[in-house]
Amino acid sequence: MNKKRLFTPGPVSIPPEVSLKCAEPILHHRTPEFQKILKGVLEDLQYVFQTSEPVVLFAASGTGAMEASVSNLLSAGDKAIMISAGKFGERWIELGKAYGVECVVIELEYGQAVDPQQVETALKEHPDAKAVYATLCETSTATRIDLVALGNVVRQSDAVLVVDAVSALCAEELRTDEWGIDVVVSGSQKGLMMPPGLAFISVGARAQKLLGQSNLPKYYFSLEKALKSREKTDTPFTPAVSLVKGLGTALQLIREEGIENVWKRHAVLASATRAGVQGLGLEVFSQAPSNVVTAFNVPEGVDGAGLVKWIRDKLGVSFAGGQGSLKGKIVRVAHLGWVDELDIYQAMSALEIALDRNGYHVEFGAAVRAAEEAIAAESAASVETG
Ligand code: PMP
């Protein structure tokens, strides 16, 4: 018998109260009862995104909102700066190309975070760029960018800043309005502790101005339509009723914990995970490690893809392997969403067992102990600072 345990950067495990809410009898969406739920969800999303601007939702995975941010803000032949340092940065370029956008690419090695000065230079060289597309946590490399600095740079230009926070929402500090982020996209199956199936996009005032000018094709993913319906607490098409209900419960849990505490919890669990893998003599892959997921280099002599498969098949534990050129070279352990301290110890214990059985010598307990010590140090520090 194996219990299933997810430590993947989406989908994530979800709280039972969210599952139960999703399983309730279906409501019709054009009823006061559903409208009340939708109203709460739309308001709570603004809280989680830290914005007073509207956030709208689509029945799609996160990529649907990414696509909407291209097809609604730009026109054919427009120029956009795409920051790419992994699979999801590459997705911005693919989307841009699919819509005939001229992509100015800032390409970085996997594991690196963009230096905002590179973006400043690109904006000076391309003053006609309409938008900058960035990824807050590049999930494929477990790397986080400095969004405050990036926001400051882009704000000096006429371009809008669009941020993929599909995996980062709730896990990384994100202050949309305060940091001058025009558009943020996300999805349900990550920090929001929900099943897959909902995509979100916040649309700031500067971005709203672009909507009327955009001539790219769109229909279901029209932000103008979605925003217009939102004014009446409605959606243009049938919403994913059960998911919206579940989201209401998930957002309530986040409200109760407080978004700043949610960010803090992710930061503490991320540092414990890094300490854990380092406690086994492993090396953290990223130059700027995220609070969403931790990637470590697979030690010499171990088959990375085989290790991930072994952990899943033998222990019921899902880690993520490397993608693209990192296939087999890194393993990613997520600490995202409905995760607490004891979950991290389980993940570290599973890692120790799997490495031992797959040809890498471990001192049993070393990863668990290092993670426990990191959390103990963290709680001692927070007691001192009150
Ligand atoms: N961007 C990032 C940073 C992601 O982590 C993901 C999902 N792993 C996506 C985009 C794509 O989201 P989805 O699979 O929900 O379309």
mmCIF file of C-alpha atoms and ligand atoms in Angstrom:
data_model
loop_
_atom_site.group_PDB
_atom_site.id
_atom_site.type_symbol
_atom_site.label_atom_id
_atom_site.label_comp_id
_atom_site.label_asym_id
_atom_site.label_seq_id
_atom_site.Cartn_x
_atom_site.Cartn_y
_atom_site.Cartn_z
ATOM 1 C CA MET A 1 0.000 0.000 0.000
ATOM 2 C CA ASN A 2 1.237 3.452 -0.886
ATOM 3 C CA LYS A 3 -0.401 6.731 0.025
ATOM 4 C CA LYS A 4 -0.078 9.269 -2.744
ATOM 5 C CA ARG A 5 1.879 12.346 -1.792
ATOM 6 C CA LEU A 6 2.349 15.206 -4.216
ATOM 7 C CA PHE A 7 5.446 17.384 -4.062
ATOM 8 C CA THR A 8 5.091 18.601 -7.623
ATOM 9 C CA PRO A 9 4.877 22.277 -8.560
ATOM 10 C CA GLY A 10 1.296 21.771 -9.653
ATOM 11 C CA PRO A 11 -1.057 20.101 -9.417
ATOM 12 C CA VAL A 12 -0.723 20.128 -5.649
ATOM 13 C CA SER A 13 -2.585 18.372 -2.833
ATOM 14 C CA ILE A 14 -5.697 20.208 -1.805
ATOM 15 C CA PRO A 15 -7.438 20.653 1.560
ATOM 16 C CA PRO A 16 -10.358 18.248 2.146
ATOM 17 C CA GLU A 17 -12.784 21.124 2.688
ATOM 18 C CA VAL A 18 -11.951 22.363 -0.823
ATOM 19 C CA SER A 19 -12.510 18.892 -2.333
ATOM 20 C CA LEU A 20 -15.818 18.575 -0.508
ATOM 21 C CA LYS A 21 -16.955 21.986 -1.688
ATOM 22 C CA CYS A 22 -16.143 21.056 -5.296
ATOM 23 C CA ALA A 23 -18.214 17.874 -4.869
ATOM 24 C CA GLU A 24 -21.408 19.644 -3.773
ATOM 25 C CA PRO A 25 -24.476 19.510 -6.044
ATOM 26 C CA ILE A 26 -24.173 21.773 -9.086
ATOM 27 C CA LEU A 27 -25.682 25.213 -8.854
ATOM 28 C CA HIS A 28 -27.000 27.062 -11.850
ATOM 29 C CA HIS A 29 -24.721 30.002 -12.518
ATOM 30 C CA ARG A 30 -27.423 32.570 -13.186
ATOM 31 C CA THR A 31 -28.783 32.526 -9.655
ATOM 32 C CA PRO A 32 -28.361 34.913 -6.739
ATOM 33 C CA GLU A 33 -26.763 32.049 -4.786
ATOM 34 C CA PHE A 34 -23.957 31.564 -7.302
ATOM 35 C CA GLN A 35 -23.566 35.272 -7.887
ATOM 36 C CA LYS A 36 -22.901 35.760 -4.184
ATOM 37 C CA ILE A 37 -20.144 33.125 -4.304
ATOM 38 C CA LEU A 38 -18.644 34.662 -7.443
ATOM 39 C CA LYS A 39 -18.651 38.118 -5.862
ATOM 40 C CA GLY A 40 -16.674 36.857 -2.874
ATOM 41 C CA VAL A 41 -14.241 34.998 -5.131
ATOM 42 C CA LEU A 42 -13.612 38.050 -7.329
ATOM 43 C CA GLU A 43 -12.940 40.202 -4.260
ATOM 44 C CA ASP A 44 -10.709 37.635 -2.577
ATOM 45 C CA LEU A 45 -8.701 37.203 -5.768
ATOM 46 C CA GLN A 46 -7.931 40.922 -5.642
ATOM 47 C CA TYR A 47 -6.673 40.410 -2.104
ATOM 48 C CA VAL A 48 -4.422 37.513 -3.108
ATOM 49 C CA PHE A 49 -3.138 39.413 -6.152
ATOM 50 C CA GLN A 50 -2.789 42.521 -3.955
ATOM 51 C CA THR A 51 -4.553 44.723 -6.447
ATOM 52 C CA SER A 52 -7.528 47.030 -6.550
ATOM 53 C CA GLU A 53 -7.767 46.410 -10.306
ATOM 54 C CA PRO A 54 -10.125 43.749 -11.653
ATOM 55 C CA VAL A 55 -9.123 40.081 -11.754
ATOM 56 C CA VAL A 56 -11.107 37.854 -14.129
ATOM 57 C CA LEU A 57 -11.204 34.105 -14.496
ATOM 58 C CA PHE A 58 -11.446 31.629 -17.343
ATOM 59 C CA ALA A 59 -12.204 27.914 -17.389
ATOM 60 C CA ALA A 60 -8.696 27.022 -18.565
ATOM 61 C CA SER A 61 -5.309 26.130 -17.188
ATOM 62 C CA GLY A 62 -2.825 28.935 -16.532
ATOM 63 C CA THR A 63 -1.670 28.993 -20.153
ATOM 64 C CA GLY A 64 -5.130 30.260 -21.152
ATOM 65 C CA ALA A 65 -4.509 33.435 -19.137
ATOM 66 C CA MET A 66 -1.004 33.709 -20.636
ATOM 67 C CA GLU A 67 -2.545 33.524 -24.090
ATOM 68 C CA ALA A 68 -5.148 36.163 -23.177
ATOM 69 C CA SER A 69 -2.380 38.513 -22.083
ATOM 70 C CA VAL A 70 -0.835 38.296 -25.542
ATOM 71 C CA SER A 71 -3.952 38.267 -27.726
ATOM 72 C CA ASN A 72 -5.677 41.115 -25.852
ATOM 73 C CA LEU A 73 -2.847 43.578 -25.277
ATOM 74 C CA LEU A 74 -0.973 43.430 -28.567
ATOM 75 C CA SER A 75 -1.586 43.754 -32.292
ATOM 76 C CA ALA A 76 -0.001 41.882 -35.198
ATOM 77 C CA GLY A 77 3.557 43.092 -35.726
ATOM 78 C CA ASP A 78 3.787 44.740 -32.293
ATOM 79 C CA LYS A 79 7.052 44.365 -30.489
ATOM 80 C CA ALA A 80 7.300 42.735 -27.061
ATOM 81 C CA ILE A 81 10.258 41.919 -24.841
ATOM 82 C CA MET A 82 10.201 38.314 -23.652
ATOM 83 C CA ILE A 83 12.421 37.249 -20.766
ATOM 84 C CA SER A 84 13.301 33.611 -21.123
ATOM 85 C CA ALA A 85 15.315 31.424 -18.782
ATOM 86 C CA GLY A 86 13.415 28.165 -18.945
ATOM 87 C CA LYS A 87 10.422 26.346 -20.288
ATOM 88 C CA PHE A 88 7.855 28.943 -19.231
ATOM 89 C CA GLY A 89 9.836 31.927 -20.515
ATOM 90 C CA GLU A 90 10.014 29.990 -23.774
ATOM 91 C CA ARG A 91 6.227 29.702 -23.664
ATOM 92 C CA TRP A 92 5.978 33.522 -23.810
ATOM 93 C CA ILE A 93 8.038 33.461 -27.003
ATOM 94 C CA GLU A 94 5.952 30.636 -28.494
ATOM 95 C CA LEU A 95 2.754 32.513 -27.726
ATOM 96 C CA GLY A 96 4.139 35.750 -29.147
ATOM 97 C CA LYS A 97 5.170 33.973 -32.343
ATOM 98 C CA ALA A 98 1.822 32.197 -32.642
ATOM 99 C CA TYR A 99 0.156 35.620 -32.738
ATOM 100 C CA GLY A 100 2.631 37.309 -35.117
ATOM 101 C CA VAL A 101 4.246 39.435 -32.394
ATOM 102 C CA GLU A 102 7.822 40.583 -32.938
ATOM 103 C CA CYS A 103 9.605 39.062 -29.955
ATOM 104 C CA VAL A 104 12.723 40.735 -28.589
ATOM 105 C CA VAL A 105 14.168 37.914 -26.530
ATOM 106 C CA ILE A 106 16.313 38.305 -23.442
ATOM 107 C CA GLU A 107 17.608 34.789 -23.124
ATOM 108 C CA LEU A 108 19.398 33.564 -20.035
ATOM 109 C CA GLU A 109 20.967 30.328 -19.070
ATOM 110 C CA TYR A 110 18.698 27.952 -17.199
ATOM 111 C CA GLY A 111 18.917 28.630 -13.465
ATOM 112 C CA GLN A 112 19.758 32.319 -13.880
ATOM 113 C CA ALA A 113 17.445 35.190 -12.958
ATOM 114 C CA VAL A 114 17.231 38.207 -15.225
ATOM 115 C CA ASP A 115 19.201 41.299 -14.261
ATOM 116 C CA PRO A 116 16.720 44.197 -14.495
ATOM 117 C CA GLN A 117 19.456 46.248 -16.172
ATOM 118 C CA GLN A 118 19.246 43.904 -19.159
ATOM 119 C CA VAL A 119 15.582 44.829 -19.448
ATOM 120 C CA GLU A 120 16.403 48.526 -19.084
ATOM 121 C CA THR A 121 18.873 48.226 -21.957
ATOM 122 C CA ALA A 122 16.384 46.320 -24.118
ATOM 123 C CA LEU A 123 13.721 48.958 -23.457
ATOM 124 C CA LYS A 124 16.156 51.718 -24.486
ATOM 125 C CA GLU A 125 17.034 49.832 -27.672
ATOM 126 C CA HIS A 126 13.373 49.122 -28.387
ATOM 127 C CA PRO A 127 11.395 52.139 -27.137
ATOM 128 C CA ASP A 128 8.484 50.985 -29.315
ATOM 129 C CA ALA A 129 8.095 47.718 -27.314
ATOM 130 C CA LYS A 130 4.496 47.527 -26.126
ATOM 131 C CA ALA A 131 5.052 45.035 -23.316
ATOM 132 C CA VAL A 132 7.572 43.114 -21.245
ATOM 133 C CA TYR A 133 6.681 39.491 -20.462
ATOM 134 C CA ALA A 134 8.335 37.933 -17.397
ATOM 135 C CA THR A 135 8.006 34.878 -15.154
ATOM 136 C CA LEU A 136 8.038 35.431 -11.390
ATOM 137 C CA CYS A 137 8.986 31.831 -10.651
ATOM 138 C CA GLU A 138 10.426 29.926 -13.601
ATOM 139 C CA THR A 139 9.127 26.591 -12.389
ATOM 140 C CA SER A 140 11.286 24.541 -14.748
ATOM 141 C CA THR A 141 14.459 25.793 -13.059
ATOM 142 C CA ALA A 142 13.021 26.717 -9.612
ATOM 143 C CA THR A 143 14.254 30.277 -10.058
ATOM 144 C CA ARG A 144 12.706 33.524 -8.849
ATOM 145 C CA ILE A 145 13.284 36.969 -10.340
ATOM 146 C CA ASP A 146 13.523 40.321 -8.538
ATOM 147 C CA LEU A 147 10.124 41.651 -9.462
ATOM 148 C CA VAL A 148 10.393 44.854 -7.428
ATOM 149 C CA ALA A 149 13.461 45.933 -9.403
ATOM 150 C CA LEU A 150 11.914 44.802 -12.685
ATOM 151 C CA GLY A 151 8.734 46.759 -11.943
ATOM 152 C CA ASN A 152 10.808 49.883 -11.271
ATOM 153 C CA VAL A 153 12.587 49.549 -14.606
ATOM 154 C CA VAL A 154 9.517 48.872 -16.738
ATOM 155 C CA ARG A 155 7.557 51.645 -15.036
ATOM 156 C CA GLN A 156 10.011 54.186 -16.516
ATOM 157 C CA SER A 157 8.958 53.137 -20.034
ATOM 158 C CA ASP A 158 5.730 53.090 -22.023
ATOM 159 C CA ALA A 159 5.644 49.291 -22.020
ATOM 160 C CA VAL A 160 3.298 47.330 -19.787
ATOM 161 C CA LEU A 161 4.698 44.625 -17.521
ATOM 162 C CA VAL A 162 3.009 41.220 -17.740
ATOM 163 C CA VAL A 163 3.994 38.656 -15.123
ATOM 164 C CA ASP A 164 3.452 34.917 -15.195
ATOM 165 C CA ALA A 165 2.722 34.090 -11.568
ATOM 166 C CA VAL A 166 1.131 30.737 -12.434
ATOM 167 C CA SER A 167 3.278 28.930 -9.885
ATOM 168 C CA ALA A 168 4.347 31.955 -7.817
ATOM 169 C CA LEU A 169 0.976 33.240 -6.647
ATOM 170 C CA CYS A 170 0.730 32.720 -2.852
ATOM 171 C CA ALA A 171 4.283 31.304 -2.668
ATOM 172 C CA GLU A 172 6.226 34.451 -3.522
ATOM 173 C CA GLU A 173 5.588 37.920 -2.198
ATOM 174 C CA LEU A 174 3.653 39.693 -4.927
ATOM 175 C CA ARG A 175 2.304 43.220 -4.544
ATOM 176 C CA THR A 176 0.763 43.904 -7.920
ATOM 177 C CA ASP A 177 -0.262 47.538 -7.461
ATOM 178 C CA GLU A 178 2.556 48.641 -5.195
ATOM 179 C CA TRP A 179 5.198 47.195 -7.511
ATOM 180 C CA GLY A 180 3.633 48.602 -10.686
ATOM 181 C CA ILE A 181 2.759 45.287 -12.321
ATOM 182 C CA ASP A 182 0.187 45.867 -15.053
ATOM 183 C CA VAL A 183 -0.934 42.307 -15.632
ATOM 184 C CA VAL A 184 -0.549 39.135 -13.551
ATOM 185 C CA VAL A 185 -1.611 35.703 -14.769
ATOM 186 C CA SER A 186 -2.081 32.584 -12.675
ATOM 187 C CA GLY A 187 -3.822 29.243 -12.395
ATOM 188 C CA SER A 188 -5.751 27.316 -9.779
ATOM 189 C CA GLN A 189 -3.705 24.131 -9.270
ATOM 190 C CA LYS A 190 -0.758 25.665 -7.445
ATOM 191 C CA GLY A 191 -0.568 28.087 -4.530
ATOM 192 C CA LEU A 192 -4.341 28.446 -4.475
ATOM 193 C CA MET A 193 -4.657 24.805 -3.328
ATOM 194 C CA MET A 194 -7.243 23.917 -5.960
ATOM 195 C CA PRO A 195 -7.738 21.323 -8.681
ATOM 196 C CA PRO A 196 -6.567 22.379 -12.154
ATOM 197 C CA GLY A 197 -9.080 24.145 -14.379
ATOM 198 C CA LEU A 198 -9.194 27.855 -13.595
ATOM 199 C CA ALA A 199 -6.992 30.603 -14.997
ATOM 200 C CA PHE A 200 -6.809 34.147 -13.644
ATOM 201 C CA ILE A 201 -5.658 37.466 -14.968
ATOM 202 C CA SER A 202 -5.488 40.881 -13.323
ATOM 203 C CA VAL A 203 -5.742 43.811 -15.682
ATOM 204 C CA GLY A 204 -4.358 47.151 -14.508
ATOM 205 C CA ALA A 205 -5.367 50.564 -15.828
ATOM 206 C CA ARG A 206 -2.484 50.897 -18.318
ATOM 207 C CA ALA A 207 -3.221 47.440 -19.712
ATOM 208 C CA GLN A 208 -6.939 48.189 -19.958
ATOM 209 C CA LYS A 209 -6.117 51.055 -22.307
ATOM 210 C CA LEU A 210 -4.464 48.610 -24.721
ATOM 211 C CA LEU A 211 -7.501 46.359 -24.979
ATOM 212 C CA GLY A 212 -9.393 48.607 -27.391
ATOM 213 C CA GLN A 213 -6.360 48.924 -29.687
ATOM 214 C CA SER A 214 -5.512 45.220 -29.976
ATOM 215 C CA ASN A 215 -6.429 43.643 -33.316
ATOM 216 C CA LEU A 216 -5.324 40.066 -32.627
ATOM 217 C CA PRO A 217 -7.999 37.357 -32.905
ATOM 218 C CA LYS A 218 -9.799 36.406 -29.702
ATOM 219 C CA TYR A 219 -13.203 35.194 -28.715
ATOM 220 C CA TYR A 220 -13.489 33.043 -25.561
ATOM 221 C CA PHE A 221 -10.411 34.730 -24.100
ATOM 222 C CA SER A 222 -11.600 38.287 -24.746
ATOM 223 C CA LEU A 223 -10.678 40.431 -21.750
ATOM 224 C CA GLU A 224 -13.077 43.150 -22.830
ATOM 225 C CA LYS A 225 -15.952 40.666 -22.652
ATOM 226 C CA ALA A 226 -14.740 39.237 -19.339
ATOM 227 C CA LEU A 227 -14.290 42.666 -17.753
ATOM 228 C CA LYS A 228 -17.699 43.842 -18.945
ATOM 229 C CA SER A 229 -19.401 40.800 -17.415
ATOM 230 C CA ARG A 230 -17.381 41.176 -14.253
ATOM 231 C CA GLU A 231 -18.907 44.615 -13.699
ATOM 232 C CA LYS A 232 -22.224 42.782 -13.294
ATOM 233 C CA THR A 233 -20.603 40.029 -11.196
ATOM 234 C CA ASP A 234 -21.065 37.668 -14.102
ATOM 235 C CA THR A 235 -19.012 35.752 -16.651
ATOM 236 C CA PRO A 236 -19.522 35.845 -20.439
ATOM 237 C CA PHE A 237 -19.760 32.040 -20.663
ATOM 238 C CA THR A 238 -20.717 29.225 -18.298
ATOM 239 C CA PRO A 239 -18.197 29.369 -15.461
ATOM 240 C CA ALA A 240 -16.676 26.206 -13.970
ATOM 241 C CA VAL A 241 -19.286 26.337 -11.214
ATOM 242 C CA SER A 242 -17.870 23.602 -8.983
ATOM 243 C CA LEU A 243 -14.350 24.961 -9.204
ATOM 244 C CA VAL A 244 -15.515 28.474 -8.404
ATOM 245 C CA LYS A 245 -17.253 27.128 -5.303
ATOM 246 C CA GLY A 246 -14.123 25.280 -4.222
ATOM 247 C CA LEU A 247 -12.075 28.387 -4.873
ATOM 248 C CA GLY A 248 -14.333 30.322 -2.519
ATOM 249 C CA THR A 249 -13.329 27.909 0.243
ATOM 250 C CA ALA A 250 -9.635 27.933 -0.675
ATOM 251 C CA LEU A 251 -9.566 31.731 -0.694
ATOM 252 C CA GLN A 252 -11.275 31.790 2.688
ATOM 253 C CA LEU A 253 -8.475 29.597 4.081
ATOM 254 C CA ILE A 254 -5.904 32.000 2.624
ATOM 255 C CA ARG A 255 -7.742 34.992 4.083
ATOM 256 C CA GLU A 256 -7.793 33.308 7.495
ATOM 257 C CA GLU A 257 -4.053 32.641 7.404
ATOM 258 C CA GLY A 258 -3.329 36.063 5.901
ATOM 259 C CA ILE A 259 -1.484 36.410 2.585
ATOM 260 C CA GLU A 260 1.687 37.662 4.266
ATOM 261 C CA ASN A 261 1.751 34.592 6.508
ATOM 262 C CA VAL A 262 1.159 32.394 3.465
ATOM 263 C CA TRP A 263 4.194 33.973 1.753
ATOM 264 C CA LYS A 264 6.214 33.560 4.937
ATOM 265 C CA ARG A 265 5.241 29.895 5.317
ATOM 266 C CA HIS A 266 6.429 29.201 1.788
ATOM 267 C CA ALA A 267 9.698 31.033 2.436
ATOM 268 C CA VAL A 268 10.367 29.002 5.600
ATOM 269 C CA LEU A 269 9.502 25.673 3.962
ATOM 270 C CA ALA A 270 11.670 26.534 0.963
ATOM 271 C CA SER A 271 14.656 27.297 3.168
ATOM 272 C CA ALA A 272 14.103 24.055 5.097
ATOM 273 C CA THR A 273 14.006 22.102 1.836
ATOM 274 C CA ARG A 274 17.206 23.713 0.610
ATOM 275 C CA ALA A 275 18.855 22.918 3.943
ATOM 276 C CA GLY A 276 17.576 19.329 3.666
ATOM 277 C CA VAL A 277 19.021 18.621 0.238
ATOM 278 C CA GLN A 278 22.272 20.340 1.165
ATOM 279 C CA GLY A 279 22.362 18.178 4.292
ATOM 280 C CA LEU A 280 22.747 15.218 1.941
ATOM 281 C CA GLY A 281 25.652 16.858 0.167
ATOM 282 C CA LEU A 282 23.497 17.784 -2.826
ATOM 283 C CA GLU A 283 23.732 21.066 -4.656
ATOM 284 C CA VAL A 284 20.837 23.481 -5.186
ATOM 285 C CA PHE A 285 20.538 24.113 -8.931
ATOM 286 C CA SER A 286 19.191 27.645 -9.153
ATOM 287 C CA GLN A 287 21.204 30.848 -8.774
ATOM 288 C CA ALA A 288 18.118 32.513 -7.258
ATOM 289 C CA PRO A 289 16.089 29.760 -5.588
ATOM 290 C CA SER A 290 12.329 30.186 -5.412
ATOM 291 C CA ASN A 291 9.886 29.646 -2.581
ATOM 292 C CA VAL A 292 7.711 27.533 -4.889
ATOM 293 C CA VAL A 293 9.972 24.603 -5.640
ATOM 294 C CA THR A 294 13.567 23.558 -4.966
ATOM 295 C CA ALA A 295 15.714 21.969 -7.668
ATOM 296 C CA PHE A 296 18.887 20.052 -6.913
ATOM 297 C CA ASN A 297 21.517 18.620 -9.222
ATOM 298 C CA VAL A 298 21.290 14.871 -9.573
ATOM 299 C CA PRO A 299 24.529 13.446 -8.166
ATOM 300 C CA GLU A 300 26.930 11.701 -10.477
ATOM 301 C CA GLY A 301 26.136 8.059 -11.078
ATOM 302 C CA VAL A 302 22.421 8.460 -10.321
ATOM 303 C CA ASP A 303 19.799 8.359 -13.071
ATOM 304 C CA GLY A 304 17.664 11.453 -12.373
ATOM 305 C CA ALA A 305 14.592 10.353 -14.329
ATOM 306 C CA GLY A 306 14.881 6.866 -12.801
ATOM 307 C CA LEU A 307 15.060 8.342 -9.309
ATOM 308 C CA VAL A 308 11.841 10.312 -9.779
ATOM 309 C CA LYS A 309 10.122 7.222 -11.173
ATOM 310 C CA TRP A 310 11.407 5.057 -8.299
ATOM 311 C CA ILE A 311 10.102 7.468 -5.652
ATOM 312 C CA ARG A 312 6.703 7.565 -7.333
ATOM 313 C CA ASP A 313 6.391 3.825 -7.950
ATOM 314 C CA LYS A 314 7.847 2.558 -4.687
ATOM 315 C CA LEU A 315 6.869 5.256 -2.193
ATOM 316 C CA GLY A 316 3.850 6.921 -3.829
ATOM 317 C CA VAL A 317 5.693 10.237 -3.612
ATOM 318 C CA SER A 318 5.676 12.550 -6.632
ATOM 319 C CA PHE A 319 8.661 14.805 -7.205
ATOM 320 C CA ALA A 320 9.246 16.476 -10.565
ATOM 321 C CA GLY A 321 12.161 15.755 -12.853
ATOM 322 C CA GLY A 322 13.954 18.183 -15.112
ATOM 323 C CA GLN A 323 12.336 19.413 -18.318
ATOM 324 C CA GLY A 324 13.874 20.028 -21.735
ATOM 325 C CA SER A 325 17.655 20.243 -21.549
ATOM 326 C CA LEU A 326 17.506 19.588 -17.787
ATOM 327 C CA LYS A 327 15.852 16.189 -18.231
ATOM 328 C CA GLY A 328 17.552 13.695 -15.941
ATOM 329 C CA LYS A 329 19.888 16.372 -14.553
ATOM 330 C CA ILE A 330 17.807 17.934 -11.800
ATOM 331 C CA VAL A 331 15.047 16.845 -9.455
ATOM 332 C CA ARG A 332 12.468 19.343 -8.218
ATOM 333 C CA VAL A 333 10.736 19.133 -4.858
ATOM 334 C CA ALA A 334 7.806 21.531 -4.512
ATOM 335 C CA HIS A 335 6.687 23.148 -1.275
ATOM 336 C CA LEU A 336 3.641 24.790 -2.758
ATOM 337 C CA GLY A 337 0.117 25.332 -1.564
ATOM 338 C CA TRP A 338 -1.350 23.159 1.166
ATOM 339 C CA VAL A 339 1.998 22.225 2.677
ATOM 340 C CA ASP A 340 3.292 22.349 6.224
ATOM 341 C CA GLU A 341 6.474 21.582 8.111
ATOM 342 C CA LEU A 342 5.781 17.859 8.522
ATOM 343 C CA ASP A 343 5.174 17.494 4.796
ATOM 344 C CA ILE A 344 8.711 18.706 4.198
ATOM 345 C CA TYR A 345 10.120 16.104 6.589
ATOM 346 C CA GLN A 346 8.212 13.417 4.673
ATOM 347 C CA ALA A 347 9.635 14.662 1.403
ATOM 348 C CA MET A 348 13.156 14.709 2.823
ATOM 349 C CA SER A 349 12.757 11.222 4.259
ATOM 350 C CA ALA A 350 11.515 9.927 0.896
ATOM 351 C CA LEU A 351 14.509 11.531 -0.777
ATOM 352 C CA GLU A 352 16.943 9.865 1.608
ATOM 353 C CA ILE A 353 15.396 6.438 1.065
ATOM 354 C CA ALA A 354 15.283 6.833 -2.697
ATOM 355 C CA LEU A 355 18.867 8.032 -2.998
ATOM 356 C CA ASP A 356 20.061 5.167 -0.813
ATOM 357 C CA ARG A 357 18.297 2.613 -3.030
ATOM 358 C CA ASN A 358 19.499 4.290 -6.214
ATOM 359 C CA GLY A 359 23.231 4.229 -5.687
ATOM 360 C CA TYR A 360 23.974 7.362 -3.652
ATOM 361 C CA HIS A 361 25.284 6.973 -0.142
ATOM 362 C CA VAL A 362 23.239 8.875 2.429
ATOM 363 C CA GLU A 363 23.410 9.231 6.144
ATOM 364 C CA PHE A 364 19.836 8.396 7.128
ATOM 365 C CA GLY A 365 18.145 11.331 8.823
ATOM 366 C CA ALA A 366 20.593 13.921 7.513
ATOM 367 C CA ALA A 367 18.097 15.700 5.251
ATOM 368 C CA VAL A 368 15.286 15.517 7.796
ATOM 369 C CA ARG A 369 17.566 16.795 10.536
ATOM 370 C CA ALA A 370 18.878 19.689 8.440
ATOM 371 C CA ALA A 371 15.318 20.685 7.514
ATOM 372 C CA GLU A 372 14.201 20.475 11.146
ATOM 373 C CA GLU A 373 17.166 22.553 12.257
ATOM 374 C CA ALA A 374 16.442 25.196 9.623
ATOM 375 C CA ILE A 375 12.854 25.489 10.841
ATOM 376 C CA ALA A 376 13.928 25.543 14.502
ATOM 377 C CA ALA A 377 16.372 28.371 13.726
ATOM 378 C CA GLU A 378 13.632 30.216 11.882
ATOM 379 C CA SER A 379 11.170 29.950 14.766
ATOM 380 C CA ALA A 380 13.828 30.998 17.286
ATOM 381 C CA ALA A 381 14.554 34.060 15.129
ATOM 382 C CA SER A 382 10.888 34.979 14.850
ATOM 383 C CA VAL A 383 10.432 34.645 18.633
ATOM 384 C CA GLU A 384 13.370 37.040 19.131
ATOM 385 C CA THR A 385 12.004 39.607 16.719
ATOM 386 C CA GLY A 386 8.587 39.200 18.357
HETATM 387 N N1 PMP B 1 3.896 29.194 -16.130
HETATM 388 C C1 PMP B 1 4.484 28.626 -15.077
HETATM 389 C C2 PMP B 1 5.550 29.387 -14.352
HETATM 390 C C3 PMP B 1 4.098 27.342 -14.660
HETATM 391 O O1 PMP B 1 4.681 26.771 -13.603
HETATM 392 C C4 PMP B 1 3.096 26.671 -15.377
HETATM 393 C C5 PMP B 1 2.644 25.271 -14.978
HETATM 394 N N2 PMP B 1 3.604 24.450 -14.499
HETATM 395 C C6 PMP B 1 2.527 27.302 -16.468
HETATM 396 C C7 PMP B 1 2.943 28.574 -16.813
HETATM 397 C C8 PMP B 1 1.498 26.641 -17.305
HETATM 398 O O2 PMP B 1 0.351 26.495 -16.589
HETATM 399 P P1 PMP B 1 -0.767 25.433 -17.007
HETATM 400 O O3 PMP B 1 -0.115 24.115 -17.075
HETATM 401 O O4 PMP B 1 -1.736 25.607 -15.869
HETATM 402 O O5 PMP B 1 -1.318 25.890 -18.299
#
